[in-house]
Structure formats: C-alpha cells, structure tokens
mmCIF file of C-alpha atoms and ligand atoms in Angstrom:
data_model
loop_
_atom_site.group_PDB
_atom_site.id
_atom_site.type_symbol
_atom_site.label_atom_id
_atom_site.label_comp_id
_atom_site.label_asym_id
_atom_site.label_seq_id
_atom_site.Cartn_x
_atom_site.Cartn_y
_atom_site.Cartn_z
ATOM 1 C CA MET A 1 16.239 17.668 -117.689
ATOM 2 C CA SER A 2 18.374 14.664 -118.586
ATOM 3 C CA ILE A 3 17.234 12.232 -121.268
ATOM 4 C CA ILE A 4 17.690 8.690 -119.940
ATOM 5 C CA ILE A 5 17.409 5.979 -122.588
ATOM 6 C CA LEU A 6 17.325 2.219 -122.085
ATOM 7 C CA ALA A 7 18.447 0.502 -125.299
ATOM 8 C CA ILE A 8 18.123 -3.152 -126.245
ATOM 9 C CA GLU A 9 20.183 -4.946 -128.921
ATOM 10 C CA THR A 10 19.476 -8.529 -130.040
ATOM 11 C CA SER A 11 20.183 -8.473 -133.793
ATOM 12 C CA CYS A 12 22.671 -11.357 -133.842
ATOM 13 C CA ASP A 13 24.343 -13.346 -131.066
ATOM 14 C CA GLU A 14 24.778 -10.779 -128.284
ATOM 15 C CA THR A 15 21.922 -10.053 -125.885
ATOM 16 C CA ALA A 16 22.661 -6.483 -124.804
ATOM 17 C CA ALA A 17 21.054 -3.669 -122.837
ATOM 18 C CA SER A 18 22.454 -0.289 -121.886
ATOM 19 C CA ILE A 19 21.483 2.931 -120.184
ATOM 20 C CA VAL A 20 22.901 6.123 -121.655
ATOM 21 C CA VAL A 21 22.184 9.625 -120.380
ATOM 22 C CA ASP A 22 21.961 12.515 -122.847
ATOM 23 C CA GLY A 23 23.413 10.392 -125.640
ATOM 24 C CA ARG A 24 26.843 10.518 -124.051
ATOM 25 C CA VAL A 25 27.176 9.163 -120.523
ATOM 26 C CA ILE A 26 27.157 5.361 -120.404
ATOM 27 C CA LYS A 27 25.609 4.354 -117.077
ATOM 28 C CA SER A 28 25.607 0.649 -117.913
ATOM 29 C CA ASN A 29 26.495 -1.511 -120.907
ATOM 30 C CA ILE A 30 25.576 -5.153 -120.358
ATOM 31 C CA ILE A 31 26.493 -7.713 -123.022
ATOM 32 C CA SER A 32 25.653 -11.368 -122.600
ATOM 33 C CA SER A 33 27.543 -13.147 -125.355
ATOM 34 C CA GLN A 34 26.316 -16.386 -126.886
ATOM 35 C CA VAL A 35 29.723 -17.139 -128.429
ATOM 36 C CA ASP A 36 30.173 -20.345 -126.387
ATOM 37 C CA VAL A 37 26.819 -21.678 -127.585
ATOM 38 C CA HIS A 38 27.471 -20.976 -131.286
ATOM 39 C CA SER A 39 31.194 -21.703 -131.464
ATOM 40 C CA LYS A 40 30.661 -25.469 -131.537
ATOM 41 C CA PHE A 41 28.717 -24.965 -134.793
ATOM 42 C CA GLY A 42 31.430 -22.676 -136.246
ATOM 43 C CA GLY A 43 28.977 -19.784 -136.645
ATOM 44 C CA VAL A 44 25.672 -18.324 -135.454
ATOM 45 C CA VAL A 45 22.680 -20.684 -135.630
ATOM 46 C CA PRO A 46 19.652 -18.368 -135.987
ATOM 47 C CA GLU A 47 17.123 -20.561 -134.137
ATOM 48 C CA VAL A 48 19.505 -21.116 -131.247
ATOM 49 C CA ALA A 49 20.216 -17.367 -131.096
ATOM 50 C CA SER A 50 16.496 -16.496 -130.800
ATOM 51 C CA ARG A 51 15.951 -19.015 -128.029
ATOM 52 C CA LYS A 52 19.015 -17.780 -126.104
ATOM 53 C CA HIS A 53 17.875 -14.145 -126.422
ATOM 54 C CA LEU A 54 14.532 -15.149 -124.903
ATOM 55 C CA GLU A 55 16.248 -16.807 -121.952
ATOM 56 C CA LEU A 56 18.600 -13.873 -121.335
ATOM 57 C CA ILE A 57 16.701 -10.710 -122.209
ATOM 58 C CA ASN A 58 14.919 -10.005 -118.898
ATOM 59 C CA ASP A 59 18.047 -10.563 -116.792
ATOM 60 C CA VAL A 60 20.142 -8.403 -119.108
ATOM 61 C CA ILE A 61 17.628 -5.525 -118.916
ATOM 62 C CA ARG A 62 17.423 -5.879 -115.144
ATOM 63 C CA ALA A 63 21.235 -5.844 -114.912
ATOM 64 C CA ALA A 64 21.409 -2.692 -117.055
ATOM 65 C CA LEU A 65 19.019 -0.893 -114.681
ATOM 66 C CA GLU A 66 20.706 -2.194 -111.529
ATOM 67 C CA THR A 67 24.213 -1.299 -112.709
ATOM 68 C CA ALA A 68 22.997 2.201 -113.563
ATOM 69 C CA GLY A 69 21.319 2.461 -110.136
ATOM 70 C CA LEU A 70 18.038 3.327 -111.833
ATOM 71 C CA GLY A 71 14.504 1.959 -112.009
ATOM 72 C CA PHE A 72 12.002 1.708 -114.872
ATOM 73 C CA GLN A 73 10.317 4.894 -113.579
ATOM 74 C CA ASP A 74 13.477 6.906 -114.360
ATOM 75 C CA LEU A 75 13.453 6.141 -118.100
ATOM 76 C CA SER A 76 12.674 8.839 -120.666
ATOM 77 C CA ALA A 77 12.366 6.335 -123.529
ATOM 78 C CA VAL A 78 13.169 2.801 -124.603
ATOM 79 C CA ALA A 79 15.106 2.071 -127.789
ATOM 80 C CA VAL A 80 15.635 -1.109 -129.738
ATOM 81 C CA THR A 81 17.514 -2.401 -132.784
ATOM 82 C CA TYR A 82 14.815 -3.450 -135.277
ATOM 83 C CA GLY A 83 17.042 -4.283 -138.277
ATOM 84 C CA PRO A 84 19.082 -5.382 -140.097
ATOM 85 C CA GLY A 85 19.767 -8.755 -138.505
ATOM 86 C CA LEU A 86 18.317 -12.192 -137.863
ATOM 87 C CA VAL A 87 14.551 -11.874 -137.811
ATOM 88 C CA GLY A 88 13.906 -14.213 -134.872
ATOM 89 C CA ALA A 89 16.676 -12.595 -132.855
ATOM 90 C CA LEU A 90 15.463 -9.049 -133.599
ATOM 91 C CA LEU A 91 11.889 -9.956 -132.633
ATOM 92 C CA VAL A 92 12.908 -10.784 -129.055
ATOM 93 C CA GLY A 93 14.361 -7.304 -128.495
ATOM 94 C CA VAL A 94 11.520 -5.565 -130.338
ATOM 95 C CA ALA A 95 8.871 -7.379 -128.271
ATOM 96 C CA ALA A 96 10.659 -6.547 -124.999
ATOM 97 C CA ALA A 97 11.043 -2.861 -125.920
ATOM 98 C CA LYS A 98 7.411 -2.541 -127.016
ATOM 99 C CA ALA A 99 6.209 -4.116 -123.760
ATOM 100 C CA ILE A 100 8.301 -1.643 -121.728
ATOM 101 C CA ALA A 101 7.152 1.358 -123.804
ATOM 102 C CA PHE A 102 3.503 0.301 -123.507
ATOM 103 C CA GLY A 103 3.710 -0.578 -119.813
ATOM 104 C CA LEU A 104 5.427 2.673 -118.822
ATOM 105 C CA ASP A 105 3.747 4.846 -121.455
ATOM 106 C CA ILE A 106 7.087 6.211 -122.657
ATOM 107 C CA PRO A 107 8.301 6.744 -126.256
ATOM 108 C CA LEU A 108 9.630 3.818 -128.289
ATOM 109 C CA LEU A 109 12.617 4.416 -130.590
ATOM 110 C CA GLY A 110 13.508 2.020 -133.418
ATOM 111 C CA VAL A 111 17.193 2.061 -134.379
ATOM 112 C CA ASN A 112 19.020 0.682 -137.417
ATOM 113 C CA HIS A 113 21.859 -1.574 -136.222
ATOM 114 C CA LEU A 114 24.382 -0.077 -138.651
ATOM 115 C CA GLU A 115 23.411 3.414 -137.596
ATOM 116 C CA GLY A 116 24.146 2.252 -134.057
ATOM 117 C CA HIS A 117 27.671 1.247 -135.106
ATOM 118 C CA VAL A 118 28.175 4.686 -136.704
ATOM 119 C CA PHE A 119 26.895 6.461 -133.568
ATOM 120 C CA ALA A 120 29.325 4.545 -131.332
ATOM 121 C CA ASN A 121 31.726 7.249 -132.537
ATOM 122 C CA LEU A 122 29.524 9.971 -131.045
ATOM 123 C CA LEU A 123 29.897 8.376 -127.619
ATOM 124 C CA VAL A 124 33.560 9.416 -127.782
ATOM 125 C CA GLU A 125 33.259 12.501 -130.018
ATOM 126 C CA PRO A 126 29.756 14.048 -129.899
ATOM 127 C CA ASN A 127 30.644 16.880 -132.293
ATOM 128 C CA PRO A 128 32.711 15.429 -135.129
ATOM 129 C CA PRO A 129 33.639 17.833 -137.916
ATOM 130 C CA TYR A 130 31.189 17.215 -140.782
ATOM 131 C CA PRO A 131 31.242 16.411 -143.651
ATOM 132 C CA LEU A 132 33.160 13.221 -142.978
ATOM 133 C CA ILE A 133 33.812 9.782 -144.414
ATOM 134 C CA CYS A 134 32.641 6.824 -142.357
ATOM 135 C CA LEU A 135 33.979 3.324 -143.018
ATOM 136 C CA VAL A 136 31.524 0.709 -141.722
ATOM 137 C CA VAL A 137 33.135 -2.732 -141.480
ATOM 138 C CA SER A 138 31.115 -5.439 -139.760
ATOM 139 C CA GLY A 139 30.212 -9.102 -140.165
ATOM 140 C CA GLY A 140 27.541 -8.301 -142.757
ATOM 141 C CA HIS A 141 28.571 -4.923 -144.226
ATOM 142 C CA THR A 142 31.501 -3.064 -145.727
ATOM 143 C CA ASP A 143 30.263 0.417 -146.609
ATOM 144 C CA LEU A 144 31.891 3.768 -147.284
ATOM 145 C CA LEU A 145 29.563 6.615 -146.333
ATOM 146 C CA LEU A 146 29.708 10.362 -146.774
ATOM 147 C CA MET A 147 28.027 11.991 -143.762
ATOM 148 C CA HIS A 148 26.884 15.613 -143.683
ATOM 149 C CA GLY A 149 25.517 15.280 -140.155
ATOM 150 C CA PRO A 150 24.060 12.699 -137.765
ATOM 151 C CA GLY A 151 21.588 10.621 -139.772
ATOM 152 C CA HIS A 152 22.588 12.020 -143.195
ATOM 153 C CA TYR A 153 24.261 9.282 -145.227
ATOM 154 C CA LYS A 154 25.330 9.000 -148.829
ATOM 155 C CA LEU A 155 26.550 5.544 -149.782
ATOM 156 C CA LEU A 156 29.781 5.901 -151.782
ATOM 157 C CA GLY A 157 30.715 2.237 -152.044
ATOM 158 C CA ALA A 158 29.924 -1.198 -150.633
ATOM 159 C CA THR A 159 31.121 -4.763 -150.901
ATOM 160 C CA ARG A 160 30.048 -6.681 -153.998
ATOM 161 C CA ASP A 161 30.438 -10.044 -152.268
ATOM 162 C CA ASP A 162 31.794 -10.881 -148.811
ATOM 163 C CA ALA A 163 31.867 -8.304 -146.027
ATOM 164 C CA ALA A 164 35.271 -7.718 -144.413
ATOM 165 C CA GLY A 165 34.214 -9.411 -141.150
ATOM 166 C CA GLU A 166 32.773 -12.352 -143.063
ATOM 167 C CA ALA A 167 36.126 -12.807 -144.843
ATOM 168 C CA PHE A 168 37.942 -12.716 -141.485
ATOM 169 C CA ASP A 169 35.542 -15.342 -140.098
ATOM 170 C CA LYS A 170 35.928 -17.636 -143.129
ATOM 171 C CA VAL A 171 39.723 -17.413 -143.147
ATOM 172 C CA ALA A 172 39.725 -18.111 -139.405
ATOM 173 C CA ARG A 173 37.683 -21.239 -140.071
ATOM 174 C CA VAL A 174 40.066 -22.606 -142.728
ATOM 175 C CA LEU A 175 42.998 -21.866 -140.402
ATOM 176 C CA GLY A 176 41.239 -23.915 -137.714
ATOM 177 C CA LEU A 177 40.737 -20.922 -135.407
ATOM 178 C CA GLY A 178 37.518 -20.526 -133.382
ATOM 179 C CA TYR A 179 34.426 -18.372 -133.886
ATOM 180 C CA PRO A 180 34.189 -15.379 -134.148
ATOM 181 C CA GLY A 181 37.289 -15.426 -136.299
ATOM 182 C CA GLY A 182 38.191 -11.752 -136.622
ATOM 183 C CA PRO A 183 39.704 -11.259 -133.171
ATOM 184 C CA GLN A 184 41.602 -14.579 -133.413
ATOM 185 C CA VAL A 185 43.072 -13.794 -136.858
ATOM 186 C CA ASP A 186 43.997 -10.320 -135.573
ATOM 187 C CA LYS A 187 45.820 -11.794 -132.568
ATOM 188 C CA LEU A 188 47.629 -14.497 -134.546
ATOM 189 C CA ALA A 189 48.554 -12.040 -137.324
ATOM 190 C CA ALA A 190 50.479 -9.929 -134.816
ATOM 191 C CA THR A 191 53.053 -12.747 -134.579
ATOM 192 C CA GLY A 192 53.366 -13.407 -138.342
ATOM 193 C CA ASN A 193 55.096 -11.892 -141.369
ATOM 194 C CA PRO A 194 52.626 -9.907 -143.534
ATOM 195 C CA GLN A 195 54.879 -10.306 -146.590
ATOM 196 C CA ALA A 196 55.256 -14.081 -146.314
ATOM 197 C CA VAL A 197 52.299 -15.147 -148.487
ATOM 198 C CA PRO A 198 51.613 -13.216 -151.718
ATOM 199 C CA LEU A 199 47.876 -12.457 -151.783
ATOM 200 C CA PRO A 200 45.802 -10.332 -154.182
ATOM 201 C CA ARG A 201 44.345 -6.885 -153.418
ATOM 202 C CA SER A 202 41.083 -6.238 -155.194
ATOM 203 C CA TYR A 203 40.904 -2.518 -156.045
ATOM 204 C CA LEU A 204 38.252 -3.063 -158.779
ATOM 205 C CA GLU A 205 37.827 -0.524 -161.598
ATOM 206 C CA GLU A 206 39.659 2.808 -161.557
ATOM 207 C CA GLY A 207 37.803 5.186 -159.233
ATOM 208 C CA SER A 208 35.473 2.543 -157.758
ATOM 209 C CA LEU A 209 34.814 2.798 -154.028
ATOM 210 C CA ASP A 210 33.276 -0.681 -153.921
ATOM 211 C CA PHE A 211 34.957 -3.641 -152.259
ATOM 212 C CA SER A 212 35.388 -7.336 -153.024
ATOM 213 C CA PHE A 213 36.898 -9.819 -150.602
ATOM 214 C CA SER A 214 35.820 -13.180 -151.990
ATOM 215 C CA GLY A 215 38.835 -13.473 -154.352
ATOM 216 C CA LEU A 216 41.193 -12.867 -151.440
ATOM 217 C CA LYS A 217 39.397 -15.455 -149.324
ATOM 218 C CA THR A 218 39.622 -17.990 -152.202
ATOM 219 C CA ALA A 219 43.342 -17.227 -152.632
ATOM 220 C CA VAL A 220 43.929 -18.100 -148.955
ATOM 221 C CA ILE A 221 41.942 -21.340 -149.313
ATOM 222 C CA ASN A 222 43.868 -22.279 -152.500
ATOM 223 C CA TYR A 223 47.207 -21.529 -150.830
ATOM 224 C CA LEU A 224 46.317 -23.830 -147.925
ATOM 225 C CA HIS A 225 45.080 -26.610 -150.274
ATOM 226 C CA ARG A 226 48.221 -26.448 -152.390
ATOM 227 C CA ALA A 227 50.451 -26.654 -149.336
ATOM 228 C CA GLN A 228 48.442 -29.623 -148.058
ATOM 229 C CA GLN A 229 48.688 -31.454 -151.424
ATOM 230 C CA ARG A 230 52.439 -30.922 -151.520
ATOM 231 C CA GLY A 231 52.780 -31.967 -147.909
ATOM 232 C CA GLU A 232 54.324 -28.570 -147.035
ATOM 233 C CA ALA A 233 54.031 -27.149 -143.535
ATOM 234 C CA VAL A 234 51.961 -23.980 -143.239
ATOM 235 C CA ASN A 235 52.860 -21.130 -140.937
ATOM 236 C CA SER A 236 49.366 -20.039 -139.803
ATOM 237 C CA ALA A 237 50.640 -16.790 -138.294
ATOM 238 C CA ASP A 238 52.192 -15.799 -141.644
ATOM 239 C CA VAL A 239 48.934 -16.619 -143.478
ATOM 240 C CA ALA A 240 46.910 -14.624 -140.937
ATOM 241 C CA ALA A 241 49.312 -11.664 -141.143
ATOM 242 C CA SER A 242 49.372 -11.672 -144.964
ATOM 243 C CA PHE A 243 45.574 -11.904 -145.144
ATOM 244 C CA ARG A 244 45.048 -9.127 -142.575
ATOM 245 C CA GLN A 245 47.500 -6.902 -144.450
ATOM 246 C CA ALA A 246 45.680 -7.493 -147.761
ATOM 247 C CA VAL A 247 42.295 -6.547 -146.241
ATOM 248 C CA VAL A 248 43.681 -3.485 -144.468
ATOM 249 C CA ASP A 249 45.584 -2.234 -147.554
ATOM 250 C CA VAL A 250 42.329 -2.116 -149.535
ATOM 251 C CA LEU A 251 40.235 -0.615 -146.715
ATOM 252 C CA VAL A 252 42.775 2.157 -146.075
ATOM 253 C CA HIS A 253 43.285 2.873 -149.783
ATOM 254 C CA LYS A 254 39.558 3.212 -150.498
ATOM 255 C CA THR A 255 38.842 5.235 -147.357
ATOM 256 C CA PHE A 256 41.427 7.832 -148.308
ATOM 257 C CA ALA A 257 40.309 7.777 -151.949
ATOM 258 C CA ALA A 258 36.874 8.773 -150.579
ATOM 259 C CA VAL A 259 38.457 11.495 -148.423
ATOM 260 C CA LYS A 260 40.133 12.906 -151.545
ATOM 261 C CA LEU A 261 37.030 12.591 -153.726
ATOM 262 C CA CYS A 262 34.767 14.345 -151.202
ATOM 263 C CA ALA A 263 37.451 16.763 -149.937
ATOM 264 C CA THR A 264 36.657 15.940 -146.287
ATOM 265 C CA ARG A 265 39.033 16.390 -143.378
ATOM 266 C CA SER A 266 37.796 13.643 -141.062
ATOM 267 C CA VAL A 267 37.171 9.908 -140.978
ATOM 268 C CA MET A 268 35.064 7.774 -138.638
ATOM 269 C CA LEU A 269 35.397 4.028 -138.242
ATOM 270 C CA ALA A 270 32.526 1.712 -137.285
ATOM 271 C CA GLY A 271 31.583 -1.975 -136.893
ATOM 272 C CA GLY A 272 33.245 -5.065 -135.427
ATOM 273 C CA VAL A 273 36.242 -5.014 -137.793
ATOM 274 C CA ALA A 274 36.960 -1.469 -136.550
ATOM 275 C CA ALA A 275 38.444 -3.253 -133.515
ATOM 276 C CA ASN A 276 41.208 -4.627 -135.778
ATOM 277 C CA GLN A 277 44.585 -3.472 -134.495
ATOM 278 C CA LEU A 278 46.291 -3.133 -137.892
ATOM 279 C CA LEU A 279 43.346 -1.272 -139.450
ATOM 280 C CA ARG A 280 43.333 1.223 -136.571
ATOM 281 C CA ALA A 281 47.116 1.681 -136.723
ATOM 282 C CA GLU A 282 47.309 2.118 -140.509
ATOM 283 C CA LEU A 283 44.325 4.478 -140.676
ATOM 284 C CA ALA A 284 45.856 6.510 -137.843
ATOM 285 C CA ALA A 285 49.222 6.688 -139.643
ATOM 286 C CA ARG A 286 47.660 7.772 -142.956
ATOM 287 C CA ALA A 287 45.392 10.282 -141.191
ATOM 288 C CA ALA A 288 48.368 11.839 -139.380
ATOM 289 C CA GLU A 289 50.318 12.019 -142.658
ATOM 290 C CA GLN A 290 47.468 13.857 -144.387
ATOM 291 C CA GLY A 291 46.341 16.019 -141.454
ATOM 292 C CA VAL A 292 42.963 14.232 -141.360
ATOM 293 C CA LYS A 293 41.131 13.730 -138.051
ATOM 294 C CA LEU A 294 40.458 10.053 -137.293
ATOM 295 C CA ILE A 295 37.679 9.139 -134.874
ATOM 296 C CA HIS A 296 37.017 5.612 -133.665
ATOM 297 C CA PRO A 297 35.281 4.068 -130.702
ATOM 298 C CA PRO A 298 37.284 1.984 -128.187
ATOM 299 C CA PRO A 299 37.382 -1.694 -129.315
ATOM 300 C CA GLU A 300 34.635 -2.747 -126.867
ATOM 301 C CA LEU A 301 32.210 -0.245 -128.461
ATOM 302 C CA CYS A 302 33.103 -1.389 -132.021
ATOM 303 C CA THR A 303 31.559 -4.832 -131.651
ATOM 304 C CA ASP A 304 27.847 -5.282 -130.949
ATOM 305 C CA ASN A 305 26.567 -3.468 -127.874
ATOM 306 C CA ALA A 306 23.479 -1.536 -126.801
ATOM 307 C CA ALA A 307 25.211 1.720 -125.758
ATOM 308 C CA MET A 308 25.669 2.582 -129.440
ATOM 309 C CA ILE A 309 21.932 1.960 -129.983
ATOM 310 C CA ALA A 310 21.073 4.279 -127.069
ATOM 311 C CA CYS A 311 23.324 6.964 -128.547
ATOM 312 C CA ALA A 312 21.683 6.759 -131.992
ATOM 313 C CA ALA A 313 18.271 6.744 -130.284
ATOM 314 C CA TYR A 314 19.066 9.941 -128.378
ATOM 315 C CA TYR A 315 19.307 11.914 -131.636
ATOM 316 C CA LYS A 316 15.996 10.398 -132.783
ATOM 317 C CA TYR A 317 14.448 11.325 -129.429
ATOM 318 C CA ARG A 318 15.535 14.937 -129.852
ATOM 319 C CA ARG A 319 13.923 14.991 -133.342
ATOM 320 C CA GLY A 320 10.728 13.412 -131.942
ATOM 321 C CA ASP A 321 11.257 10.527 -134.352
ATOM 322 C CA PHE A 322 9.339 7.924 -132.327
ATOM 323 C CA ALA A 323 8.281 4.470 -133.500
ATOM 324 C CA PRO A 324 4.690 3.225 -133.248
ATOM 325 C CA LEU A 325 3.864 0.265 -131.007
ATOM 326 C CA SER A 326 3.276 -1.679 -134.238
ATOM 327 C CA LEU A 327 7.078 -1.592 -134.839
ATOM 328 C CA ASN A 328 8.191 -4.841 -136.437
ATOM 329 C CA ALA A 329 11.570 -6.460 -137.039
ATOM 330 C CA ALA A 330 13.030 -5.457 -140.437
ATOM 331 C CA PRO A 331 15.767 -8.023 -141.199
ATOM 332 C CA SER A 332 16.994 -6.231 -144.368
ATOM 333 C CA LEU A 333 16.527 -2.636 -143.180
ATOM 334 C CA PRO A 334 18.667 -0.283 -145.328
ATOM 335 C CA LEU A 335 20.662 2.498 -143.675
ATOM 336 C CA GLY A 336 18.906 5.863 -143.625
ATOM 337 C CA GLN A 337 15.442 4.483 -144.470
ATOM 338 C CA ASP A 338 13.210 3.721 -141.497
ATOM 339 C CA SER A 339 10.497 1.213 -142.207
ATOM 340 C CA TYR A 340 7.821 2.825 -139.975
HETATM 341 O O1 LIG B 401 29.738 -5.327 -135.897
HETATM 342 P P1 LIG B 401 29.826 -6.726 -135.431
HETATM 343 O O2 LIG B 401 30.101 -6.979 -133.978
HETATM 344 O O3 LIG B 401 28.539 -7.517 -135.817
HETATM 345 C C1 LIG B 401 27.853 -7.278 -137.007
HETATM 346 O O4 LIG B 401 27.055 -6.317 -137.019
HETATM 347 O O5 LIG B 401 28.138 -8.014 -137.977
HETATM 348 O O6 LIG B 401 30.960 -7.382 -136.317
HETATM 349 C C2 LIG B 401 31.311 -8.705 -136.151
HETATM 350 C C3 LIG B 401 32.448 -8.984 -137.085
HETATM 351 C C4 LIG B 401 32.815 -10.447 -137.102
HETATM 352 O O7 LIG B 401 32.956 -10.852 -138.441
HETATM 353 C C5 LIG B 401 34.144 -10.460 -136.361
HETATM 354 O O8 LIG B 401 34.978 -11.516 -136.771
HETATM 355 C C6 LIG B 401 34.715 -9.110 -136.735
HETATM 356 O O9 LIG B 401 33.614 -8.242 -136.691
HETATM 357 N N1 LIG B 401 35.754 -8.656 -135.810
HETATM 358 C C7 LIG B 401 37.036 -8.444 -136.182
HETATM 359 C C8 LIG B 401 37.736 -8.073 -134.998
HETATM 360 N N2 LIG B 401 36.842 -8.051 -133.961
HETATM 361 C C9 LIG B 401 35.630 -8.414 -134.490
HETATM 362 N N3 LIG B 401 37.636 -8.563 -137.372
HETATM 363 C C10 LIG B 401 38.957 -8.288 -137.435
HETATM 364 N N4 LIG B 401 39.693 -7.936 -136.358
HETATM 365 C C11 LIG B 401 39.126 -7.811 -135.125
HETATM 366 N N5 LIG B 401 39.856 -7.464 -134.075
HETATM 367 ZN ZN1 LIG B 402 27.041 -5.242 -135.505
#
C-alpha cells in the first residue's frame, strides 16, 4: 500500500504544503512566498512572517490536497518542520499539523528543516551511493556532512560566522539589489568579470573544513566605500561576479577536501545556495574531473519547500519514528538530534 504524506513547512518566509507518495512521487508542491511582504524591510520580519503564515496556511494545505486530487481521508500521515527556524513561524505549521493528526487520528512526523534540505536529493536520487559528503548551504547554515545513510550525519565543518546565503543576502543589500539577495547576485554575476575585483578567500587553518564568510563580506563593503569616497564608478556586475567566485572557490575546495579526507565517491548538495549556477557548474566540473558522482536537486527543490519535508518524513514513517501530539517548535534544533 502506498504511503501518502502531507507535509507542512513554515520555518521562515514561505508557507508551503506538499503531498508526496512513497517518499518519491510529488503529487503537489504548493509554495506561497511572502517575499513581497518582507522585501520592503530588506529581510524577513519574524512577527510579520508568523501573521502571514496564519493567513495562508489553510488555503495552502487545501491547495496541496486539491492539486494532488486527494482528500484528508487519503493521508497516511502528516509531517511538519518543527525546527530550526523562527519560533512564531514554526508554531503555525506545528499547530496545523497537530490538529490534522489529532482530527484524523493519523501519525504525526516532526522533521528537521535542514534534514529536509538534505532529503530533497532523495527526491531525485532515492538510492545515492553512501558514504557521501553533503554540502548544506542555506540562509542560516553552511555545513559539510559525512553521511553513512539516510539520517546518519557526522558534522565535518561549519561556518564560524556568516552562512553562505547570509553573505549573499548582505552583499546584495550593499549593491542595492532586492531581497532575497542570492538569486539576484547570481543573475547579475553572470554578466560580470569574476577577476575584476580582488577579494580574499578564507581557507582557515591547514586541514580545517570550517568556513568563514564575514571577512569576504567586509572586503566587498570596504571596496564599495573606497570607490564611493574616491568618487569612482562601481561596476556592480563585476563586484557580484568576483564575490560569487570567491564564495564558490572556497565551497568547492572544502567539499573536495572532505571527499579526499573521507575517501568517498559521491557528493550531495543542499539548501537555497545550492541553486547557485556557478556553484553547480564548478562542483559538476570538479566531480567529473575526479570521477565523483554529484547529486543535486533541481533549483526549485533547493530553496524552501514542503516536498523535501515529506521526503524526509517518509523515512521516519518507515522507521515508526512518530512525534507525540505534544510536539513543540524547536527554533535551534540541531541536525540529527530530535527534541521529542
Ligand atoms: O534554504 P533556504 O531557502 O532557506 C533557509 O533555510 O535559509 O536558503 C535561502 C538562502 C538565501 O540566503 C538566498 O539568498 C540563498 O539561499 N539563495 C541563493 C540562490 N538562491 C537562493 N544564493 C545564491 N545563489 C542563488 N541562486
Ligand atoms: Zn531552508
């Protein structure tokens, strides 16, 4: 019998619901973005996000069922992101999922948002060759993981300051681009010269798999200030291209240092920054050169969505790893450690 999971994702500024069958077949993937609401503030305003989730959640769930051509009675389980994220935003999804689980008397599955990003890969490749290295690059995280199987993570390195996505968003802001900045910097960078502006690459100590992007971000800000003080014109596309190249150089270098260290033959890519065109192209080139298999979700499954949550939930369902109805939002939930 098929396992039909409704998943809900409200950890940040996307209200999303999806129906996935057997952890693989996406029947619907509804995302109601709040970008327009937050962009006038230059970033996500937590209180506004919670209120918007409340307004949107029922319609988004209804749309997920309608698009899938299914009713509540068809569901095997309901899954929800319960951390990490904005507490007020998470609570809206958690409350909705608990009400559905209680009302229908079906299992409730609590999913870690980052684990969802990792599992977006299993929507395209359900049997990746383990062990593998997974690079998680989102708005809040930059992690290198060694995975021995679904749900088995060893953290090899993480950012010591800004996450990669955060750096993209901040550089976008100083360049006067809109929010979220990553996609805009990516687009503008495609028209610029990546060698035009000399920017630092932070590789940290010999052998370290940690990251640091705040020095790079500061270097971009200083470059722009200096140009302004001297009254020099700035070519924004060149700045964007040079910045993107500096981020990607470090991400690719450290990912393949991890591949070498752990002697793995495959790499997975996860999180919003995984949609970056240069990162995908340079990882693909290096992987081909070294005979390493590269797996990544299509760009629309890299950024926040609920299909990835349904996929992660499917593996929990099969293990019988259900959450109690007392499930609460866990805004700082670490990867691999459920809080229930
Ligand atoms: O994973 P995600 O959707 O949300 C979090 O869990 O944080 O990641 C959002 C981040 C934002 O910082 C956004 O600017 C960045 O991913 N991002 C990108 C691109 N698309 C989204 N960064 C660089 N290039 C992109 N194409
Ligand atoms: Zn995310």
